[in-house]
Every structure is written in structure tokens, then in C-alpha cells.
PDB file of C-alpha atoms and ligand atoms in Angstrom:
ATOM      1  CA  LYS A  27     -21.362  40.095-113.479  1.00 80.00           C
ATOM      2  CA  GLN A  28     -18.169  42.198-113.410  1.00 87.00           C
ATOM      3  CA  ASP A  29     -17.886  45.895-114.246  1.00 92.00           C
ATOM      4  CA  LEU A  30     -15.243  47.387-116.425  1.00 98.00           C
ATOM      5  CA  GLU A  31     -13.660  50.613-115.255  1.00 98.00           C
ATOM      6  CA  LEU A  32     -11.262  52.886-117.048  1.00 98.00           C
ATOM      7  CA  VAL A  33      -9.044  54.881-114.652  1.00 98.00           C
ATOM      8  CA  ALA A  34      -7.261  57.864-116.191  1.00 98.00           C
ATOM      9  CA  VAL A  35      -6.438  55.828-119.312  1.00 98.00           C
ATOM     10  CA  THR A  36      -4.194  57.654-121.739  1.00 98.00           C
ATOM     11  CA  LYS A  37      -2.796  56.608-125.102  1.00 98.00           C
ATOM     12  CA  ARG A  38      -0.025  58.579-126.858  1.00 98.00           C
ATOM     13  CA  TYR A  39       1.474  57.837-130.278  1.00 97.00           C
ATOM     14  CA  GLY A  40       4.641  59.848-130.342  1.00 96.00           C
ATOM     15  CA  ASN A  41       3.327  63.392-129.864  1.00 95.00           C
ATOM     16  CA  THR A  42      -0.317  62.563-130.707  1.00 97.00           C
ATOM     17  CA  VAL A  43      -2.497  62.202-127.598  1.00 98.00           C
ATOM     18  CA  ALA A  44      -5.148  59.776-128.996  1.00 98.00           C
ATOM     19  CA  VAL A  45      -6.819  59.223-125.535  1.00 98.00           C
ATOM     20  CA  ASP A  46      -6.439  61.699-122.780  1.00 98.00           C
ATOM     21  CA  ALA A  47      -6.893  60.356-119.179  1.00 98.00           C
ATOM     22  CA  ILE A  48     -10.363  59.061-119.736  1.00 98.00           C
ATOM     23  CA  GLN A  49     -12.450  57.853-116.836  1.00 98.00           C
ATOM     24  CA  HIS A  50     -15.499  55.659-117.016  1.00 98.00           C
ATOM     25  CA  ARG A  51     -17.367  52.799-115.364  1.00 98.00           C
ATOM     26  CA  PHE A  52     -19.331  50.627-117.752  1.00 97.00           C
ATOM     27  CA  LYS A  53     -22.329  49.033-116.153  1.00 92.00           C
ATOM     28  CA  PRO A  54     -22.115  45.272-116.111  1.00 94.00           C
ATOM     29  CA  GLY A  55     -24.464  43.459-118.550  1.00 95.00           C
ATOM     30  CA  SER A  56     -25.360  46.545-120.535  1.00 95.00           C
ATOM     31  CA  TYR A  57     -25.040  47.569-124.168  1.00 97.00           C
ATOM     32  CA  ALA A  58     -22.770  50.614-124.408  1.00 98.00           C
ATOM     33  CA  CYS A  59     -21.973  52.589-127.576  1.00 98.00           C
ATOM     34  CA  LEU A  60     -18.749  54.588-127.840  1.00 98.00           C
ATOM     35  CA  LEU A  61     -19.739  57.352-130.237  1.00 97.00           C
ATOM     36  CA  GLY A  62     -17.759  60.057-131.860  1.00 97.00           C
ATOM     37  CA  PRO A  63     -16.218  61.425-135.072  1.00 96.00           C
ATOM     38  CA  SER A  64     -13.323  59.713-136.925  1.00 95.00           C
ATOM     39  CA  GLY A  65     -10.024  60.227-135.103  1.00 96.00           C
ATOM     40  CA  CYS A  66     -11.448  61.033-131.726  1.00 98.00           C
ATOM     41  CA  GLY A  67      -9.860  57.973-130.002  1.00 98.00           C
ATOM     42  CA  LYS A  68     -12.583  55.244-130.037  1.00 97.00           C
ATOM     43  CA  SER A  69     -10.624  52.556-131.540  1.00 96.00           C
ATOM     44  CA  SER A  70      -7.653  53.209-129.517  1.00 97.00           C
ATOM     45  CA  THR A  71      -9.782  52.949-126.392  1.00 98.00           C
ATOM     46  CA  LEU A  72     -11.210  49.715-127.556  1.00 97.00           C
ATOM     47  CA  ARG A  73      -7.859  48.193-128.471  1.00 96.00           C
ATOM     48  CA  MET A  74      -6.474  49.129-125.079  1.00 98.00           C
ATOM     49  CA  ILE A  75      -9.397  47.453-123.398  1.00 98.00           C
ATOM     50  CA  ALA A  76      -8.827  44.326-125.601  1.00 97.00           C
ATOM     51  CA  GLY A  77      -5.081  44.409-124.974  1.00 97.00           C
ATOM     52  CA  HIS A  78      -4.123  44.833-128.682  1.00 95.00           C
ATOM     53  CA  GLU A  79      -2.620  48.165-127.741  1.00 96.00           C
ATOM     54  CA  SER A  80      -0.790  48.956-124.461  1.00 97.00           C
ATOM     55  CA  VAL A  81      -1.975  51.885-122.243  1.00 98.00           C
ATOM     56  CA  THR A  82       0.460  54.812-122.083  1.00 98.00           C
ATOM     57  CA  ASP A  83      -0.818  55.676-118.617  1.00 98.00           C
ATOM     58  CA  GLY A  84      -3.792  54.675-116.362  1.00 98.00           C
ATOM     59  CA  SER A  85      -5.397  51.381-115.632  1.00 98.00           C
ATOM     60  CA  ILE A  86      -8.272  49.191-116.785  1.00 98.00           C
ATOM     61  CA  LEU A  87     -10.168  47.237-114.160  1.00 98.00           C
ATOM     62  CA  LEU A  88     -12.420  44.301-114.717  1.00 97.00           C
ATOM     63  CA  GLY A  89     -14.265  43.288-111.503  1.00 95.00           C
ATOM     64  CA  GLY A  90     -11.716  45.411-109.563  1.00 95.00           C
ATOM     65  CA  ARG A  91      -8.717  43.489-111.044  1.00 96.00           C
ATOM     66  CA  ASP A  92      -6.207  45.452-113.104  1.00 97.00           C
ATOM     67  CA  ILE A  93      -6.110  43.726-116.563  1.00 98.00           C
ATOM     68  CA  SER A  94      -4.119  46.421-118.352  1.00 97.00           C
ATOM     69  CA  GLY A  95      -0.885  44.299-118.244  1.00 95.00           C
ATOM     70  CA  LEU A  96      -2.430  41.019-119.214  1.00 96.00           C
ATOM     71  CA  ALA A  97      -2.377  39.254-122.672  1.00 94.00           C
ATOM     72  CA  PRO A  98      -5.617  39.664-124.655  1.00 93.00           C
ATOM     73  CA  ALA A  99      -6.723  36.002-124.027  1.00 89.00           C
ATOM     74  CA  GLN A 100      -6.289  36.412-120.276  1.00 92.00           C
ATOM     75  CA  ARG A 101      -8.470  39.497-119.820  1.00 95.00           C
ATOM     76  CA  GLY A 102     -12.067  38.199-119.872  1.00 95.00           C
ATOM     77  CA  THR A 103     -12.652  40.387-122.902  1.00 96.00           C
ATOM     78  CA  ALA A 104     -13.022  39.421-126.564  1.00 95.00           C
ATOM     79  CA  MET A 105     -12.981  41.570-129.719  1.00 93.00           C
ATOM     80  CA  MET A 106     -14.945  41.363-132.896  1.00 90.00           C
ATOM     81  CA  PHE A 107     -13.272  43.099-135.795  1.00 78.00           C
ATOM     82  CA  GLN A 108     -14.660  45.262-138.534  1.00 68.00           C
ATOM     83  CA  ASN A 109     -13.177  43.088-141.303  1.00 67.00           C
ATOM     84  CA  TYR A 110     -14.153  39.839-139.463  1.00 70.00           C
ATOM     85  CA  ALA A 111     -10.574  38.504-139.892  1.00 81.00           C
ATOM     86  CA  LEU A 112     -11.647  34.838-140.566  1.00 91.00           C
ATOM     87  CA  PHE A 113      -9.040  32.280-141.550  1.00 93.00           C
ATOM     88  CA  PRO A 114      -9.858  31.673-145.281  1.00 94.00           C
ATOM     89  CA  HIS A 115      -8.561  27.999-145.298  1.00 96.00           C
ATOM     90  CA  LEU A 116     -10.542  26.915-142.243  1.00 96.00           C
ATOM     91  CA  SER A 117     -14.250  25.905-142.230  1.00 96.00           C
ATOM     92  CA  VAL A 118     -16.774  27.911-140.324  1.00 96.00           C
ATOM     93  CA  ILE A 119     -16.743  25.467-137.295  1.00 97.00           C
ATOM     94  CA  GLU A 120     -12.903  25.373-137.323  1.00 96.00           C
ATOM     95  CA  ASN A 121     -12.795  29.120-137.316  1.00 95.00           C
ATOM     96  CA  VAL A 122     -15.102  29.217-134.334  1.00 95.00           C
ATOM     97  CA  ALA A 123     -13.247  26.547-132.508  1.00 96.00           C
ATOM     98  CA  PHE A 124      -9.764  28.050-133.218  1.00 92.00           C
ATOM     99  CA  SER A 125      -9.141  29.666-129.870  1.00 87.00           C
ATOM    100  CA  LEU A 126     -10.105  26.417-128.085  1.00 91.00           C
ATOM    101  CA  LYS A 127      -7.548  24.529-130.141  1.00 87.00           C
ATOM    102  CA  MET A 128      -4.860  27.004-129.113  1.00 84.00           C
ATOM    103  CA  LYS A 129      -5.829  26.362-125.477  1.00 85.00           C
ATOM    104  CA  GLY A 130      -5.391  22.639-125.969  1.00 89.00           C
ATOM    105  CA  VAL A 131      -9.075  21.713-125.621  1.00 92.00           C
ATOM    106  CA  ASP A 132      -9.635  18.257-127.215  1.00 95.00           C
ATOM    107  CA  ALA A 133     -11.383  17.800-130.523  1.00 94.00           C
ATOM    108  CA  PRO A 134     -14.823  16.408-129.354  1.00 95.00           C
ATOM    109  CA  GLN A 135     -15.108  19.180-126.738  1.00 95.00           C
ATOM    110  CA  ARG A 136     -14.151  21.835-129.439  1.00 94.00           C
ATOM    111  CA  ARG A 137     -16.788  20.449-131.797  1.00 94.00           C
ATOM    112  CA  LYS A 138     -19.448  20.516-129.072  1.00 95.00           C
ATOM    113  CA  LYS A 139     -18.727  24.071-127.888  1.00 95.00           C
ATOM    114  CA  ALA A 140     -18.239  25.442-131.430  1.00 96.00           C
ATOM    115  CA  GLY A 141     -21.569  23.834-132.420  1.00 96.00           C
ATOM    116  CA  GLU A 142     -23.382  25.517-129.488  1.00 94.00           C
ATOM    117  CA  MET A 143     -21.971  28.922-130.611  1.00 93.00           C
ATOM    118  CA  LEU A 144     -22.972  28.325-134.199  1.00 95.00           C
ATOM    119  CA  GLU A 145     -26.536  27.455-132.959  1.00 92.00           C
ATOM    120  CA  LEU A 146     -26.558  30.721-130.967  1.00 89.00           C
ATOM    121  CA  VAL A 147     -25.756  32.776-134.102  1.00 89.00           C
ATOM    122  CA  ASP A 148     -28.058  30.613-136.288  1.00 89.00           C
ATOM    123  CA  LEU A 149     -25.391  29.203-138.531  1.00 93.00           C
ATOM    124  CA  THR A 150     -25.534  25.449-137.784  1.00 95.00           C
ATOM    125  CA  ALA A 151     -26.423  24.601-141.388  1.00 96.00           C
ATOM    126  CA  LEU A 152     -23.252  26.264-142.718  1.00 97.00           C
ATOM    127  CA  SER A 153     -20.773  24.686-140.340  1.00 97.00           C
ATOM    128  CA  ASP A 154     -18.576  23.087-143.007  1.00 97.00           C
ATOM    129  CA  ARG A 155     -18.425  25.938-145.480  1.00 97.00           C
ATOM    130  CA  LEU A 156     -15.335  28.075-146.085  1.00 96.00           C
ATOM    131  CA  PRO A 157     -15.623  31.820-145.259  1.00 94.00           C
ATOM    132  CA  ASP A 158     -15.573  32.846-148.966  1.00 94.00           C
ATOM    133  CA  GLN A 159     -18.720  30.714-149.475  1.00 95.00           C
ATOM    134  CA  LEU A 160     -20.695  32.963-147.084  1.00 93.00           C
ATOM    135  CA  SER A 161     -22.377  36.333-147.345  1.00 89.00           C
ATOM    136  CA  GLY A 162     -21.094  39.377-145.479  1.00 86.00           C
ATOM    137  CA  GLY A 163     -23.732  38.974-142.768  1.00 86.00           C
ATOM    138  CA  GLN A 164     -22.916  35.283-142.345  1.00 91.00           C
ATOM    139  CA  GLN A 165     -19.203  36.028-142.120  1.00 91.00           C
ATOM    140  CA  GLN A 166     -20.026  38.519-139.460  1.00 88.00           C
ATOM    141  CA  ARG A 167     -21.995  35.952-137.469  1.00 90.00           C
ATOM    142  CA  VAL A 168     -19.028  33.549-137.668  1.00 93.00           C
ATOM    143  CA  ALA A 169     -16.815  36.373-136.270  1.00 92.00           C
ATOM    144  CA  LEU A 170     -19.318  36.903-133.431  1.00 91.00           C
ATOM    145  CA  ALA A 171     -19.350  33.159-132.580  1.00 93.00           C
ATOM    146  CA  ARG A 172     -15.561  33.046-132.625  1.00 93.00           C
ATOM    147  CA  ALA A 173     -15.405  35.993-130.202  1.00 92.00           C
ATOM    148  CA  LEU A 174     -18.102  34.493-127.867  1.00 93.00           C
ATOM    149  CA  ILE A 175     -16.689  31.041-127.583  1.00 93.00           C
ATOM    150  CA  THR A 176     -14.110  32.372-125.140  1.00 89.00           C
ATOM    151  CA  ARG A 177     -16.974  33.248-122.804  1.00 91.00           C
ATOM    152  CA  PRO A 178     -16.002  36.966-122.307  1.00 95.00           C
ATOM    153  CA  GLU A 179     -17.363  39.212-119.595  1.00 96.00           C
ATOM    154  CA  VAL A 180     -17.040  42.045-122.124  1.00 97.00           C
ATOM    155  CA  LEU A 181     -17.504  41.863-125.890  1.00 97.00           C
ATOM    156  CA  LEU A 182     -15.718  44.641-127.787  1.00 97.00           C
ATOM    157  CA  LEU A 183     -17.093  45.524-131.247  1.00 96.00           C
ATOM    158  CA  ASP A 184     -15.285  47.947-133.528  1.00 92.00           C
ATOM    159  CA  GLU A 185     -17.668  49.443-136.218  1.00 91.00           C
ATOM    160  CA  PRO A 186     -19.172  45.974-136.568  1.00 89.00           C
ATOM    161  CA  LEU A 187     -21.901  47.009-138.989  1.00 87.00           C
ATOM    162  CA  SER A 188     -20.088  49.387-141.343  1.00 84.00           C
ATOM    163  CA  ALA A 189     -19.231  46.781-143.973  1.00 79.00           C
ATOM    164  CA  LEU A 190     -22.783  45.616-144.357  1.00 82.00           C
ATOM    165  CA  ASP A 191     -25.484  46.936-146.790  1.00 84.00           C
ATOM    166  CA  PRO A 192     -28.153  49.096-145.187  1.00 86.00           C
ATOM    167  CA  PHE A 193     -30.754  46.304-145.092  1.00 85.00           C
ATOM    168  CA  LEU A 194     -28.476  43.738-143.388  1.00 83.00           C
ATOM    169  CA  ARG A 195     -27.136  46.509-141.067  1.00 87.00           C
ATOM    170  CA  VAL A 196     -30.665  47.122-139.558  1.00 88.00           C
ATOM    171  CA  ARG A 197     -31.163  43.333-139.194  1.00 86.00           C
ATOM    172  CA  MET A 198     -27.814  42.710-137.555  1.00 87.00           C
ATOM    173  CA  ARG A 199     -28.530  45.610-135.148  1.00 91.00           C
ATOM    174  CA  SER A 200     -31.519  43.835-133.669  1.00 90.00           C
ATOM    175  CA  GLU A 201     -29.584  40.559-133.661  1.00 89.00           C
ATOM    176  CA  LEU A 202     -26.694  42.072-131.648  1.00 93.00           C
ATOM    177  CA  LYS A 203     -29.032  43.642-129.246  1.00 94.00           C
ATOM    178  CA  LYS A 204     -30.992  40.418-128.779  1.00 92.00           C
ATOM    179  CA  LEU A 205     -27.726  38.455-128.328  1.00 92.00           C
ATOM    180  CA  GLN A 206     -26.466  40.891-125.693  1.00 95.00           C
ATOM    181  CA  LYS A 207     -29.708  40.541-123.825  1.00 94.00           C
ATOM    182  CA  GLU A 208     -29.664  36.688-123.975  1.00 92.00           C
ATOM    183  CA  LEU A 209     -26.123  36.365-122.828  1.00 92.00           C
ATOM    184  CA  GLY A 210     -26.319  39.168-120.206  1.00 94.00           C
ATOM    185  CA  ILE A 211     -22.675  40.211-120.756  1.00 95.00           C
ATOM    186  CA  SER A 212     -21.499  43.708-121.481  1.00 97.00           C
ATOM    187  CA  PHE A 213     -21.117  44.865-125.120  1.00 97.00           C
ATOM    188  CA  ILE A 214     -18.941  47.919-125.998  1.00 98.00           C
ATOM    189  CA  HIS A 215     -19.726  48.933-129.541  1.00 97.00           C
ATOM    190  CA  VAL A 216     -17.702  51.647-131.328  1.00 96.00           C
ATOM    191  CA  THR A 217     -19.594  53.570-133.929  1.00 95.00           C
ATOM    192  CA  HIS A 218     -19.569  57.011-135.495  1.00 92.00           C
ATOM    193  CA  GLY A 219     -23.305  56.747-136.327  1.00 92.00           C
ATOM    194  CA  GLN A 220     -25.794  58.465-133.989  1.00 93.00           C
ATOM    195  CA  ASP A 221     -28.742  56.479-135.290  1.00 91.00           C
ATOM    196  CA  GLU A 222     -26.815  53.205-134.659  1.00 93.00           C
ATOM    197  CA  ALA A 223     -26.065  54.319-131.011  1.00 95.00           C
ATOM    198  CA  LEU A 224     -29.603  55.352-130.482  1.00 93.00           C
ATOM    199  CA  ALA A 225     -31.031  52.052-131.787  1.00 92.00           C
ATOM    200  CA  LEU A 226     -28.659  49.905-129.705  1.00 95.00           C
ATOM    201  CA  ALA A 227     -27.342  51.507-126.627  1.00 96.00           C
ATOM    202  CA  ASP A 228     -28.382  51.337-122.980  1.00 96.00           C
ATOM    203  CA  GLU A 229     -25.694  53.882-122.498  1.00 97.00           C
ATOM    204  CA  ILE A 230     -23.966  56.230-124.877  1.00 97.00           C
ATOM    205  CA  VAL A 231     -20.383  57.404-124.193  1.00 98.00           C
ATOM    206  CA  VAL A 232     -19.544  60.439-126.367  1.00 97.00           C
ATOM    207  CA  MET A 233     -15.894  60.929-127.273  1.00 98.00           C
ATOM    208  CA  ASN A 234     -14.436  63.968-128.962  1.00 97.00           C
ATOM    209  CA  ASN A 235     -10.852  65.077-129.255  1.00 98.00           C
ATOM    210  CA  ALA A 236      -9.491  62.189-127.126  1.00 98.00           C
ATOM    211  CA  VAL A 237     -11.737  62.856-124.168  1.00 98.00           C
ATOM    212  CA  ILE A 238     -15.232  61.641-122.950  1.00 98.00           C
ATOM    213  CA  GLU A 239     -17.529  64.569-123.366  1.00 97.00           C
ATOM    214  CA  GLN A 240     -20.714  63.036-122.114  1.00 95.00           C
ATOM    215  CA  ALA A 241     -22.140  59.660-120.981  1.00 97.00           C
ATOM    216  CA  GLY A 242     -25.565  58.495-120.175  1.00 95.00           C
ATOM    217  CA  PRO A 243     -28.728  56.875-121.445  1.00 93.00           C
ATOM    218  CA  ALA A 244     -29.439  57.556-125.090  1.00 87.00           C
ATOM    219  CA  ARG A 245     -32.393  59.873-124.384  1.00 84.00           C
ATOM    220  CA  GLU A 246     -30.401  61.952-121.965  1.00 89.00           C
ATOM    221  CA  VAL A 247     -27.438  62.337-124.223  1.00 89.00           C
ATOM    222  CA  PHE A 248     -29.372  63.432-127.333  1.00 84.00           C
ATOM    223  CA  ASN A 249     -31.640  65.829-125.460  1.00 78.00           C
ATOM    224  CA  ALA A 250     -28.811  67.631-123.788  1.00 56.00           C
ATOM    225  CA  PRO A 251     -28.264  71.235-124.700  1.00 54.00           C
TER     226      PRO A 251
HETATM  227  P1  LIG B 326     -11.247  56.701-133.939  1.00 56.55           P
HETATM  228  O1  LIG B 326     -11.353  55.180-133.684  1.00 56.55           O
HETATM  229  O2  LIG B 326     -12.167  57.519-133.212  1.00 56.55           O
HETATM  230  O3  LIG B 326     -11.247  56.967-135.377  1.00 56.55           O
HETATM  231  P2  LIG B 326      -8.367  56.294-133.375  1.00 56.55           P
HETATM  232  O4  LIG B 326      -8.328  55.800-131.916  1.00 56.55           O
HETATM  233  O5  LIG B 326      -8.254  55.367-134.388  1.00 56.55           O
HETATM  234  O6  LIG B 326      -9.742  57.084-133.406  1.00 56.55           O
HETATM  235  O7  LIG B 326      -7.262  57.460-133.463  1.00 56.55           O
HETATM  236  C1  LIG B 326      -7.166  58.495-132.580  1.00 56.55           C
HETATM  237  C2  LIG B 326      -5.944  59.310-133.023  1.00 56.55           C
HETATM  238  O8  LIG B 326      -4.735  58.554-132.851  1.00 56.55           O
HETATM  239  C3  LIG B 326      -5.945  59.786-134.436  1.00 56.55           C
HETATM  240  O9  LIG B 326      -5.370  61.051-134.523  1.00 56.55           O
HETATM  241  C4  LIG B 326      -5.163  58.759-135.175  1.00 56.55           C
HETATM  242  O10 LIG B 326      -4.537  59.250-136.289  1.00 56.55           O
HETATM  243  C5  LIG B 326      -4.030  58.364-134.107  1.00 56.55           C
HETATM  244  N1  LIG B 326      -3.577  56.993-134.224  1.00 56.55           N
HETATM  245  C6  LIG B 326      -4.391  55.859-134.049  1.00 56.55           C
HETATM  246  N2  LIG B 326      -3.613  54.806-134.141  1.00 56.55           N
HETATM  247  C7  LIG B 326      -2.343  55.201-134.371  1.00 56.55           C
HETATM  248  C8  LIG B 326      -1.146  54.569-134.565  1.00 56.55           C
HETATM  249  N3  LIG B 326      -0.969  53.269-134.515  1.00 56.55           N
HETATM  250  N4  LIG B 326      -0.005  55.358-134.691  1.00 56.55           N
HETATM  251  C9  LIG B 326      -0.067  56.657-134.695  1.00 56.55           C
HETATM  252  N5  LIG B 326      -1.263  57.361-134.514  1.00 56.55           N
HETATM  253  C10 LIG B 326      -2.320  56.638-134.324  1.00 56.55           C
HETATM  254  P1  LIG B 327     -10.020  52.724-137.143  1.00 56.55           P
HETATM  255  O1  LIG B 327     -10.367  54.277-136.907  1.00 56.55           O
HETATM  256  O2  LIG B 327     -11.228  51.925-137.343  1.00 56.55           O
HETATM  257  O3  LIG B 327      -9.148  52.221-136.057  1.00 56.55           O
HETATM  258  P2  LIG B 327      -7.923  53.377-138.911  1.00 56.55           P
HETATM  259  O4  LIG B 327      -7.976  53.213-140.386  1.00 56.55           O
HETATM  260  O5  LIG B 327      -7.849  54.735-138.210  1.00 56.55           O
HETATM  261  O6  LIG B 327      -9.232  52.545-138.441  1.00 56.55           O
HETATM  262  O7  LIG B 327      -6.796  52.538-138.317  1.00 56.55           O
HETATM  263  C1  LIG B 327      -6.408  51.319-138.878  1.00 56.55           C
HETATM  264  C2  LIG B 327      -4.979  50.905-138.389  1.00 56.55           C
HETATM  265  O8  LIG B 327      -4.094  52.015-138.720  1.00 56.55           O
HETATM  266  C3  LIG B 327      -4.872  50.804-136.886  1.00 56.55           C
HETATM  267  O9  LIG B 327      -4.044  49.660-136.570  1.00 56.55           O
HETATM  268  C4  LIG B 327      -4.274  52.056-136.362  1.00 56.55           C
HETATM  269  O10 LIG B 327      -3.506  51.914-135.180  1.00 56.55           O
HETATM  270  C5  LIG B 327      -3.411  52.579-137.546  1.00 56.55           C
HETATM  271  N1  LIG B 327      -3.419  53.997-137.620  1.00 56.55           N
HETATM  272  C6  LIG B 327      -4.439  54.912-137.539  1.00 56.55           C
HETATM  273  N2  LIG B 327      -4.033  56.112-137.622  1.00 56.55           N
HETATM  274  C7  LIG B 327      -2.663  56.107-137.768  1.00 56.55           C
HETATM  275  C8  LIG B 327      -1.739  57.108-137.804  1.00 56.55           C
HETATM  276  N3  LIG B 327      -1.956  58.380-137.864  1.00 56.55           N
HETATM  277  N4  LIG B 327      -0.454  56.669-137.968  1.00 56.55           N
HETATM  278  C9  LIG B 327      -0.155  55.356-137.936  1.00 56.55           C
HETATM  279  N5  LIG B 327      -1.017  54.352-137.869  1.00 56.55           N
HETATM  280  C10 LIG B 327      -2.316  54.621-137.743  1.00 56.55           C
END
């Protein structure tokens, strides 16, 4: 298991300093929540780790290797988006297998691996449906399977539960937690909800005004003066 380390990572958009020289080592194989108010720099941080946004300064190390210059698919990370971003004209299994197709994996192998991922998120029965024939929670599971099929060391989740109704949100919480334990990889989950962070996180990283204010186990972070 490889640990992810942020070394003086900075993001500027013009004159806005969105992330200001943050420093953190995420423990391998643990569930981390990046918690803080809107605009504090959480998404920018996640997007820099994923490679969807360049770092202005600093570096991002995975297992000691600087990944900050690599393309998203080369980093050992995968991102699950808030709006799921599924391809509407592709079936569930085709959505999940998409990245393997891009890599040139042959059809039988794609079908096998995508099938395993769908089993993992309990969607085998819906393999041949189109995304608009699924509920919000089911679409989210497809997005999860699609991110996990690349076998990332680190899964990045940007407000993954915010589009769900309260009932589903609580259920998906425990499913995410269970999945993370089963896979043993690191999850980094962005949220502005304290209760969500408390329910999920082995470690909470609190951001405010572009910096990390505090980091530690949930109990420690919430009991601090
Ligand atoms: P959060 O995820 O905590 O809401 P963001 O990382 O989205 O925070 O944003 C941090 C700051 O950077 C905010 O002031 C936001 O307006 C600004 N910002 C984010 N993305 C961009 C962008 N593409 N261009 C300009 N400013 C941005
Ligand atoms: P989140 O906080 O979940 O990232 P936002 O609505 O802040 O969602 O951002 C959505 C998109 O808009 C992102 O691509 C982000 O880079 C961009 N964005 C956010 N803030 C700004 C801003 N002040 N100026 C330009 N683009 C922005």
C-alpha cells in the first residue's frame, strides 16, 4: 500500500489563492474526509491530486513518486464525480468498461472485469440498462464501479452523496465505508458536512481559507478546543 503525500501544494487562479502551500500525508488504506466550508479549496485540492487541475507549486507524491506531472490515468488515482458523469448512450456495463476499452483491452476481458466490478457494487442484474433507467443511487454505484475498475491506490470522491435523498445518503455512506475496508485502498472524500465526516472518516482533514487547519482522527478533531 502506497501513501499519498502533499508537499507544499499551492493552487492559484489569477490572483485567487485557492490552496496555499498545504502539507499532508494520507495514511495508506484509510478513509480520509476533507472537510470545510464552500470555497475553502477542497475541490481544487482533489482535482490537483486527480490531475484534472495542474499544481501551481509544490508536489504530490504517491509511494514516494512525484505524480504531479502525470496524466490522470497514469497516476494510480481515480475520481468519482458528484454528478456521476455517465455516458447516456452506453449501457451500465459499457460505462464501467469504458476506460479498459480506451486502454485497448479486448472485449472478453473487458466484459469479465466490468462484470466483477458490477458484482462488487451489487449491480449485476442491471448490467444492460442505460443510465437514465437507473435511480440516483444506482447511477452512483455505476460511477463507483467505473472509477474502481482502473484499480487505483487512491479513490477520490467529490461530494459523492450530496445529490442523494437523505435516506439513500445514509445507506450509501455505509456502503462506501464497507467498500473501502474490503478493497483496503485509500479513499479521500470531500464534504462540507460534519456529520458525514464523523460517520465515515478514519481521519478528518479540516480546510479553511486555503489551508489545512487541523488533521486527525474524528474524535480528536471534534473535541479540540
Ligand atoms: P471548495 O471545493 O472548498 O468549495 P474550491 O476548490 O472549489 O473550494 O474553490 C476554492 C477557491 O478557488 C474559491 O474561491 C473558488 O471561487 C476559486 N476557484 C475554484 N475553481 C476556480 C477556477 N477554475 N477559476 C477561478 N477560481 C476558481
Ligand atoms: P465545487 O465547489 O464542487 O468544485 P463549484 O461549483 O465551485 O463546485 O465549481 C464547479 C466548476 O466551476 C469547477 O470546474 C471550478 O473550477 C469552476 N469554478 C469554481 N469557482 C470558480 C470561479 N470563481 N471562477 C471560475 N470558475 C470557477
